[in-house]
PDB file of C-alpha atoms in Angstrom:
ATOM      1  CA  MET A 565      30.523  18.871  17.217  1.00  0.00           C
ATOM      2  CA  GLY A 566      30.337  16.040  14.879  1.00  0.00           C
ATOM      3  CA  SER A 567      28.334  16.205  11.900  1.00  0.00           C
ATOM      4  CA  THR A 568      26.441  13.117  10.401  1.00  0.00           C
ATOM      5  CA  VAL A 569      26.527  12.216   6.836  1.00  0.00           C
ATOM      6  CA  ALA A 570      23.300  10.830   5.321  1.00  0.00           C
ATOM      7  CA  LYS A 571      23.612   7.506   3.850  1.00  0.00           C
ATOM      8  CA  GLN A 572      23.072   7.637   0.020  1.00  0.00           C
ATOM      9  CA  ASP A 573      22.431   4.523  -2.604  1.00  0.00           C
ATOM     10  CA  ARG A 574      22.847   4.532  -6.050  1.00  0.00           C
ATOM     11  CA  ILE A 575      20.344   3.797  -8.788  1.00  0.00           C
ATOM     12  CA  GLY A 576      21.265   2.994 -12.219  1.00  0.00           C
ATOM     13  CA  ALA A 577      19.323   2.502 -15.337  1.00  0.00           C
ATOM     14  CA  ARG A 578      19.817   1.834 -19.115  1.00  0.00           C
ATOM     15  CA  VAL A 579      17.483   3.284 -21.471  1.00  0.00           C
ATOM     16  CA  PRO A 580      17.327   3.898 -25.102  1.00  0.00           C
ATOM     17  CA  HIS A 581      19.073   6.970 -26.319  1.00  0.00           C
ATOM     18  CA  GLU A 582      15.796   8.707 -27.437  1.00  0.00           C
ATOM     19  CA  VAL A 583      14.470   8.282 -23.801  1.00  0.00           C
ATOM     20  CA  TYR A 584      17.670   9.793 -22.586  1.00  0.00           C
ATOM     21  CA  GLU A 585      17.497  12.895 -24.759  1.00  0.00           C
ATOM     22  CA  THR A 586      14.037  13.352 -23.555  1.00  0.00           C
ATOM     23  CA  LEU A 587      14.945  13.010 -19.926  1.00  0.00           C
ATOM     24  CA  CYS A 588      17.808  15.721 -20.762  1.00  0.00           C
ATOM     25  CA  ARG A 589      15.481  18.282 -22.494  1.00  0.00           C
ATOM     26  CA  ALA A 590      13.043  17.953 -19.422  1.00  0.00           C
ATOM     27  CA  ALA A 591      15.772  18.188 -16.942  1.00  0.00           C
ATOM     28  CA  GLU A 592      17.183  21.548 -18.428  1.00  0.00           C
ATOM     29  CA  LEU A 593      13.810  22.914 -18.819  1.00  0.00           C
ATOM     30  CA  THR A 594      13.329  22.458 -14.948  1.00  0.00           C
ATOM     31  CA  GLY A 595      16.945  23.837 -14.163  1.00  0.00           C
ATOM     32  CA  ALA A 596      17.903  20.333 -12.666  1.00  0.00           C
ATOM     33  CA  THR A 597      20.483  17.644 -13.689  1.00  0.00           C
ATOM     34  CA  VAL A 598      19.323  14.627 -15.280  1.00  0.00           C
ATOM     35  CA  ASN A 599      19.831  12.669 -12.037  1.00  0.00           C
ATOM     36  CA  GLN A 600      18.061  15.085  -9.880  1.00  0.00           C
ATOM     37  CA  PHE A 601      15.142  15.145 -12.463  1.00  0.00           C
ATOM     38  CA  LEU A 602      14.915  11.453 -12.138  1.00  0.00           C
ATOM     39  CA  VAL A 603      14.995  11.164  -8.731  1.00  0.00           C
ATOM     40  CA  GLN A 604      12.413  13.876  -8.398  1.00  0.00           C
ATOM     41  CA  ALA A 605       9.999  12.222 -10.914  1.00  0.00           C
ATOM     42  CA  ALA A 606      10.368   8.803  -9.256  1.00  0.00           C
ATOM     43  CA  LEU A 607       9.971   9.934  -5.676  1.00  0.00           C
ATOM     44  CA  LYS A 608       6.724  11.936  -6.702  1.00  0.00           C
ATOM     45  CA  GLU A 609       5.413   8.583  -8.486  1.00  0.00           C
ATOM     46  CA  ALA A 610       6.374   6.448  -5.592  1.00  0.00           C
ATOM     47  CA  GLN A 611       4.594   8.801  -3.419  1.00  0.00           C
ATOM     48  CA  GLU A 612       1.550   8.821  -5.369  1.00  0.00           C
ATOM     49  CA  VAL A 613       1.564   4.791  -5.730  1.00  0.00           C
ATOM     50  CA  LEU A 614       1.835   4.500  -1.936  1.00  0.00           C
ATOM     51  CA  GLU A 615      -1.018   7.054  -1.082  1.00  0.00           C
ATOM     52  CA  ARG A 616      -3.324   5.054  -3.615  1.00  0.00           C
ATOM     53  CA  GLU A 617      -2.677   2.035  -1.695  1.00  0.00           C
ATOM     54  CA  ALA A 618      -3.058   3.644   1.657  1.00  0.00           C
ATOM     55  CA  VAL A 619      -5.987   5.884   1.158  1.00  0.00           C
ATOM     56  CA  ILE A 620      -9.417   4.582   0.399  1.00  0.00           C
ATOM     57  CA  ARG A 621     -11.305   7.415  -1.105  1.00  0.00           C
ATOM     58  CA  LEU A 622     -15.309   7.354  -0.990  1.00  0.00           C
ATOM     59  CA  THR A 623     -17.901   9.544  -2.857  1.00  0.00           C
ATOM     60  CA  PRO A 624     -20.349  11.433  -0.218  1.00  0.00           C
ATOM     61  CA  ARG A 625     -22.987   8.743  -1.071  1.00  0.00           C
ATOM     62  CA  ASP A 626     -20.696   5.736  -0.363  1.00  0.00           C
ATOM     63  CA  TRP A 627     -19.238   7.343   2.882  1.00  0.00           C
ATOM     64  CA  ASN A 628     -22.903   7.729   4.061  1.00  0.00           C
ATOM     65  CA  TRP A 629     -23.740   4.270   3.017  1.00  0.00           C
ATOM     66  CA  LEU A 630     -20.719   2.957   5.139  1.00  0.00           C
ATOM     67  CA  LEU A 631     -21.698   5.035   8.018  1.00  0.00           C
ATOM     68  CA  ASP A 632     -25.270   3.746   7.886  1.00  0.00           C
ATOM     69  CA  LEU A 633     -23.846   0.104   7.672  1.00  0.00           C
ATOM     70  CA  LEU A 634     -21.657   0.845  10.878  1.00  0.00           C
ATOM     71  CA  GLU A 635     -24.327   2.294  12.912  1.00  0.00           C
ATOM     72  CA  SER A 636     -27.095  -0.476  11.725  1.00  0.00           C
ATOM     73  CA  PRO A 637     -25.216  -3.633  10.553  1.00  0.00           C
ATOM     74  CA  PRO A 638     -27.376  -6.380   8.955  1.00  0.00           C
ATOM     75  CA  GLU A 639     -28.001  -9.384  10.714  1.00  0.00           C
ATOM     76  CA  PRO A 640     -25.469 -12.134   9.726  1.00  0.00           C
ATOM     77  CA  ASN A 641     -26.322 -14.466   7.052  1.00  0.00           C
ATOM     78  CA  ALA A 642     -25.915 -18.356   6.820  1.00  0.00           C
ATOM     79  CA  LYS A 643     -22.458 -17.928   5.116  1.00  0.00           C
ATOM     80  CA  LEU A 644     -21.331 -15.571   7.721  1.00  0.00           C
ATOM     81  CA  LYS A 645     -22.410 -17.622  10.489  1.00  0.00           C
ATOM     82  CA  ALA A 646     -20.724 -20.689   9.159  1.00  0.00           C
ATOM     83  CA  ALA A 647     -17.491 -18.690   8.624  1.00  0.00           C
ATOM     84  CA  MET A 648     -17.505 -17.504  12.173  1.00  0.00           C
ATOM     85  CA  MET A 649     -18.042 -21.321  13.312  1.00  0.00           C
ATOM     86  CA  ARG A 650     -15.025 -22.451  11.292  1.00  0.00           C
ATOM     87  CA  HIS A 651     -13.046 -19.468  12.430  1.00  0.00           C
ATOM     88  CA  HIS A 652     -13.828 -20.190  16.317  1.00  0.00           C
ATOM     89  CA  GLN A 653     -12.982 -23.859  15.575  1.00  0.00           C
ATOM     90  CA  SER A 654      -9.658 -23.389  14.108  1.00  0.00           C
ATOM     91  CA  LYS A 655      -8.838 -20.981  17.192  1.00  0.00           C
ATOM     92  CA  ARG A 656      -9.719 -23.645  19.389  1.00  0.00           C
ATOM     93  CA  GLU A 657      -7.710 -26.226  17.487  1.00  0.00           C
ATOM     94  CA  ASP A 658      -4.642 -23.976  17.505  1.00  0.00           C
ATOM     95  CA  ALA A 659      -4.849 -23.354  21.412  1.00  0.00           C
ATOM     96  CA  ASP A 660      -4.955 -27.177  21.929  1.00  0.00           C
ATOM     97  CA  SER A 661      -2.120 -27.777  19.797  1.00  0.00           C
ATOM     98  CA  ALA A 662      -0.079 -25.297  21.498  1.00  0.00           C
ATOM     99  CA  PHE A 663       0.006 -27.599  24.526  1.00  0.00           C
ATOM    100  CA  ASN A 664       0.422 -30.643  22.666  1.00  0.00           C
ATOM    101  CA  TRP A 665       4.169 -29.564  21.466  1.00  0.00           C
ATOM    102  CA  GLU A 666       6.813 -32.051  21.364  1.00  0.00           C
ATOM    103  CA  PRO A 667      10.507 -31.636  20.366  1.00  0.00           C
TER     104      PRO A 667
END
């Protein structure tokens, strides 16, 4: 049976000595190396950033408002109708130009 080795990449950073000392103290208190501490802290922050960007959080009031809009949407106003017309027109123009291609 062959074993697979996970690919690893290196990350380096230059920081002021005071920052390094703070990181060393924090890593020591958690029982991790500075490298482990940095990777764990950066990964945790990265996951939080990605979640913030991927998840939409609504209050119960806003959730109910959204559901009401989905169940009973308002009639399109003049600006929305104009935007839909422009969209349909651009789709027709794109479809027409696809057949008029010349090398």
